[in-house]
Short mmCIF file of C-alpha atoms in Angstrom, two decimals:
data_model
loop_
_atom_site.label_atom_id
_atom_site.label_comp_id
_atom_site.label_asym_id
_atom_site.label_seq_id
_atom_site.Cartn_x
_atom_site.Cartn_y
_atom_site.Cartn_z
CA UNK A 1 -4.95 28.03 14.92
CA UNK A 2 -6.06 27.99 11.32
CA UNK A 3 -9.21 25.97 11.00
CA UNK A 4 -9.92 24.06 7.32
CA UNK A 5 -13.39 23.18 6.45
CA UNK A 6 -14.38 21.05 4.21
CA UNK A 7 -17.29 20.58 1.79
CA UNK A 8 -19.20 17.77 1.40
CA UNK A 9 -18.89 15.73 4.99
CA UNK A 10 -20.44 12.78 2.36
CA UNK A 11 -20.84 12.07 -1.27
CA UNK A 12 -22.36 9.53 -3.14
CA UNK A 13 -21.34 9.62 -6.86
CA UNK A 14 -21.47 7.44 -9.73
CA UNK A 15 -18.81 6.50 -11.69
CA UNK A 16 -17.59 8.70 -14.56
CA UNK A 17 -19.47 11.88 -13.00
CA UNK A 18 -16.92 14.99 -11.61
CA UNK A 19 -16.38 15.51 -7.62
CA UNK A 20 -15.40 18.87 -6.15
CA UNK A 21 -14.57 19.01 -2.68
CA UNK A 22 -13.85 22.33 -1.23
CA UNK A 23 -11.77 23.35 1.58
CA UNK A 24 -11.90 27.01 3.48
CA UNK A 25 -9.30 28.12 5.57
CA UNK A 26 -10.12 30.60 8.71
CA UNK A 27 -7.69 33.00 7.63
CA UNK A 28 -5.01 33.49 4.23
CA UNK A 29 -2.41 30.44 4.16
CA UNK A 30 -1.43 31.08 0.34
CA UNK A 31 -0.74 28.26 -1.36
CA UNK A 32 0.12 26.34 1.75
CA UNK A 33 -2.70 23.81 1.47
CA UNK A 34 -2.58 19.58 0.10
CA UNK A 35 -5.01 17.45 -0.75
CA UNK A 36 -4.52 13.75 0.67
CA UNK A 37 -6.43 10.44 0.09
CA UNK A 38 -7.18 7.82 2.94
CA UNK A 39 -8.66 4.27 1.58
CA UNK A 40 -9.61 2.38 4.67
CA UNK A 41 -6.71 0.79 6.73
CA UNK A 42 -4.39 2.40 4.70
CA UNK A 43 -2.02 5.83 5.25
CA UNK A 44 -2.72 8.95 3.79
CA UNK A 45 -1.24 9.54 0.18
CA UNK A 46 -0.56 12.84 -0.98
CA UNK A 47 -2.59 13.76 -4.29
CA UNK A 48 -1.85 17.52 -4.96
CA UNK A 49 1.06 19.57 -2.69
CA UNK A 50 0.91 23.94 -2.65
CA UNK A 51 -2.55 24.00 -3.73
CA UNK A 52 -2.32 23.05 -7.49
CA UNK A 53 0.85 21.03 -8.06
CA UNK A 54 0.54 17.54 -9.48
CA UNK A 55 2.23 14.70 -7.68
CA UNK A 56 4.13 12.11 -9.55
CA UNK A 57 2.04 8.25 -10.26
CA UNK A 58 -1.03 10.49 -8.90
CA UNK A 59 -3.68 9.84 -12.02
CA UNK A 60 -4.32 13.63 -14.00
CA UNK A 61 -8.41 13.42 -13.17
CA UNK A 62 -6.98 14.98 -10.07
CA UNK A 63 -6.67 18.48 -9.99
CA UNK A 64 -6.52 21.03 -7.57
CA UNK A 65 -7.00 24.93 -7.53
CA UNK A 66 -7.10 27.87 -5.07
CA UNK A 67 -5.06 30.53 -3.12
CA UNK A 68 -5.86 32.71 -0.20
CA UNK A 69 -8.86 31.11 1.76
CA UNK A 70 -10.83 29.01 -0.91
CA UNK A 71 -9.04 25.51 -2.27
CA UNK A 72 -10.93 22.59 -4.13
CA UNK A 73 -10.18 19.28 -5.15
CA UNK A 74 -11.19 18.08 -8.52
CA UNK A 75 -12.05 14.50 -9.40
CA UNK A 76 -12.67 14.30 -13.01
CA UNK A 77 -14.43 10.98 -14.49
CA UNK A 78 -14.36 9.06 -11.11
CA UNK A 79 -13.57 5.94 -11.02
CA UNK A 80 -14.28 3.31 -8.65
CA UNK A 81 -11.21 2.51 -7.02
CA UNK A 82 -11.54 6.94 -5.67
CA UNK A 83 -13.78 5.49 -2.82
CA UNK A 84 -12.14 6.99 -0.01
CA UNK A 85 -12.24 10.22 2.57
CA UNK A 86 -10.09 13.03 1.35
CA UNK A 87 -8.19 15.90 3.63
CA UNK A 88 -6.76 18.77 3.09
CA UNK A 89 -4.19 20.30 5.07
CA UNK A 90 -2.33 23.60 5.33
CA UNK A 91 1.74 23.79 6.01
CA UNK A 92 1.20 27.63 6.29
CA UNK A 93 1.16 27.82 9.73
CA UNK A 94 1.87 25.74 13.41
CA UNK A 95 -0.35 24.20 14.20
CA UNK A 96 -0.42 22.23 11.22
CA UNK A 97 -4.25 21.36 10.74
CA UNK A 98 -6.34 18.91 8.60
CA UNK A 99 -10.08 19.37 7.51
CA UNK A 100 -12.18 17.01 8.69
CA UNK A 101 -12.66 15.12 5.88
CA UNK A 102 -14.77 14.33 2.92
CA UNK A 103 -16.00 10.69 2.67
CA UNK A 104 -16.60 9.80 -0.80
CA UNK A 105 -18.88 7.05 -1.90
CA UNK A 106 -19.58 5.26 -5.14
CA UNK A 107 -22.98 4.20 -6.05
CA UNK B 1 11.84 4.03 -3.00
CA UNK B 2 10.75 5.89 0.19
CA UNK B 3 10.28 3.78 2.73
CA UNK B 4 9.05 4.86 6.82
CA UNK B 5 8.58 2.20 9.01
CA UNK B 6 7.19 2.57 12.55
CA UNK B 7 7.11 0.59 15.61
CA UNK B 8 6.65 0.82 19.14
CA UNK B 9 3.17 0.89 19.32
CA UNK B 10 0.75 -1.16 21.68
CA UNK B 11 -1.41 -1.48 24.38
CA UNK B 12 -0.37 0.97 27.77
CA UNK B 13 -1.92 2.05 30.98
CA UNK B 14 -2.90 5.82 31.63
CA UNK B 15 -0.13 7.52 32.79
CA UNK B 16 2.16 4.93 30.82
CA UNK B 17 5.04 6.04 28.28
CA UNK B 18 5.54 4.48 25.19
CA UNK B 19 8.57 5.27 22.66
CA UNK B 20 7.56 5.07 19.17
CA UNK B 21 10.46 4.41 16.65
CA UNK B 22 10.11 5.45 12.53
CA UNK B 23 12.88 3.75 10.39
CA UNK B 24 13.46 5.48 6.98
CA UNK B 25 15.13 4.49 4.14
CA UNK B 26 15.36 5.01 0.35
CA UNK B 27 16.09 9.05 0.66
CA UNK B 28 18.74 11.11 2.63
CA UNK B 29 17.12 11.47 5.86
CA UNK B 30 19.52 14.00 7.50
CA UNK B 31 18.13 16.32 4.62
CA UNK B 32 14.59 16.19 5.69
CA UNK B 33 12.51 17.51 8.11
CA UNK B 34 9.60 14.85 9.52
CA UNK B 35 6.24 14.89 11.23
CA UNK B 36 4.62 12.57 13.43
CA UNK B 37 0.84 12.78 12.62
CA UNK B 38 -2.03 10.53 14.13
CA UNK B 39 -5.86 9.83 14.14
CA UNK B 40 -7.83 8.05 16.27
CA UNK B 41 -10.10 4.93 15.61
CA UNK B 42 -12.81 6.79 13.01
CA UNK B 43 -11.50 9.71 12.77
CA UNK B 44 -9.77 12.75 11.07
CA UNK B 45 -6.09 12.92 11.53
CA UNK B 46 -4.32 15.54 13.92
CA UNK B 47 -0.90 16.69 13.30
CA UNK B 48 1.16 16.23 16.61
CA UNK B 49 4.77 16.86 16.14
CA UNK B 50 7.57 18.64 13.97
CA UNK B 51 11.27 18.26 13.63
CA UNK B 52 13.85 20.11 11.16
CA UNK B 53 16.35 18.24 9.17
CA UNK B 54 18.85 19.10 11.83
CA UNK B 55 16.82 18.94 15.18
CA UNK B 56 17.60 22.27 15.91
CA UNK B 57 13.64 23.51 15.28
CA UNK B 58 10.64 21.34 17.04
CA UNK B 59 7.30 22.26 17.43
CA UNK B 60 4.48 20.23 19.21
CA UNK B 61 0.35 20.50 19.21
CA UNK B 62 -0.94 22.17 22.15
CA UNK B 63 -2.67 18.66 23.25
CA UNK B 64 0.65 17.28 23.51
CA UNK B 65 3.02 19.93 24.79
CA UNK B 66 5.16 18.95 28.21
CA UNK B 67 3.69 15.00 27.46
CA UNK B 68 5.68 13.89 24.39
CA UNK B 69 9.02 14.87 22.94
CA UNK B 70 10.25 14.20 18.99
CA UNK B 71 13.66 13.38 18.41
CA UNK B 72 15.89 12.08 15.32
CA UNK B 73 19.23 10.14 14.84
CA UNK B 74 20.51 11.33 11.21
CA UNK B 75 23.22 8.97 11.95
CA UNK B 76 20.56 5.82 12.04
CA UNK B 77 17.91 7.29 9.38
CA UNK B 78 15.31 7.24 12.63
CA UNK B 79 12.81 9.56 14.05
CA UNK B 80 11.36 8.71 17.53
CA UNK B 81 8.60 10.09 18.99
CA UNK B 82 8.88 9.64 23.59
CA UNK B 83 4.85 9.92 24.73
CA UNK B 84 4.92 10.15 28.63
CA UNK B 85 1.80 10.40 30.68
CA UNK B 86 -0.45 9.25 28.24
CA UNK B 87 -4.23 9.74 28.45
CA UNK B 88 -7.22 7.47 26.77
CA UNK B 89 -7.54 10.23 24.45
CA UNK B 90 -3.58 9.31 22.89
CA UNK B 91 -5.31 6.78 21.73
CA UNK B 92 -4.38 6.49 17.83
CA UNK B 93 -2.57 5.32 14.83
CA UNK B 94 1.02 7.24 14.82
CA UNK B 95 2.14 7.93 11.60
CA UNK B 96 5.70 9.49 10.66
CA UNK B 97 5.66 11.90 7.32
CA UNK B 98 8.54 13.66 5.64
CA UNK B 99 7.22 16.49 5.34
CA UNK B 100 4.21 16.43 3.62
CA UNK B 101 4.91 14.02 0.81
CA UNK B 102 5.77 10.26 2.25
CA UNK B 103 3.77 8.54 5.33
CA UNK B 104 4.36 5.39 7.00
CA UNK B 105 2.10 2.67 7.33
CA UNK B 106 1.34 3.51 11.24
CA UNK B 107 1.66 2.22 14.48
CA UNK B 108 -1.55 1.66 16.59
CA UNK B 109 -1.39 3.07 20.19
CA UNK B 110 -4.10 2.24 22.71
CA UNK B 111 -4.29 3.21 26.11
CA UNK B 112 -6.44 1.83 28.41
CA UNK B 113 -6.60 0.07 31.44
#
């Protein structure tokens, strides 16, 4: 089973300042790896699909980059409606597998 | 617009089965393979269960394997997902996916007794 990790667990930010979360896979899934947002009592919602591809009504402050092993997520200019925990999640593989997450806070 | 719609959740005794039901609409479903993905109360989310767009290819997470079984009627736009023997540790909001893109709202499934 591939394992993601993620980095940050937690992050408080303040508005307008740039987020990277990272995400490490155990072993090479390519560009098999997407980047989701969770808002509280809501379902996930796809931000960035194969690692670096954009995603249609998704705002352009978020970006993704990364092959192989090493993936980040780029929040550019937060704003305050981005408070939420972010996954990743590879398709390279079965078991699918999610990182555990990356709750993001705004001061 | 996509639109995935489960039911069948609720509240069910260990050992209890439940049948969870994902209505989809807006897109050809026949052309799409689906996932059923869930997470439990504060936590991350744990994929559980693929299908292909025919039903010919299905895969299930270890945790799950022998327990629950994925199925899909192209004919009704629905993907089911039949959990049998279920354990306190089940317990968790059931989302359907196609594929990675579009996820339902969830269905909340407790078991306890």
């Amino acid at each position: 089973e591939i394992v993601l990790t993620q980095s940050p667990d937690f992050q408080s930010v303040t508005p307008k300042e740039k987020v990277t979360i990272t995400c490490r896979a155990s072993q090479s899934i390519g560009s098999s790896l997407h980047w989701y947002q969770q808002k509280p009592d809501q379902s996930p919602k796809l931000l960035i699909k194969y690692a670096s591809q954009s995603i249609s009504g998704v705002p352009s402050r978020f970006s993704g980059s990364g092959s192989g092993t090493d993936f980040t997520l780029t929040i550019n200019s937060l704003e305050a409606e981005d408070a939420a925990a972010y996954y990743c999640h590879q398709s390279s593989s079965l078991p699918q597998t999610f990182g555990q997450g990356t709750k993001l806070e705004i001061k | 617009e996509v639109q995935l719609v489960e039911s069948g959740g609720g509240l069910v005794q260990p050992g209890g089965s439940l049948r969870l039901s994902c209505a989809a609409s807006g897109f050809t479903f026949s052309s799409y393979e689906m996932n059923w993905v869930r997470q439990a109360p504060g936590k991350g989310l744990e994929w559980v269960s693929y299908i292909s767009s025919s039903g010919s290819t299905i895969y299930y997470a270890d945790s799950v394997k022998g327990r629950f079984t994925i199925s899909r009627d192209n004919a009704k736009n629905s993907l089911y997902l039949q959990m049998n023997s279920l354990r306190a540790e089940d317990t968790a909001v059931y989302y359907c996916a196609r594929g990675i893109v579009n996820w339902g709202q969830g269905t909340l499934v407790t078991v306890s007794s």
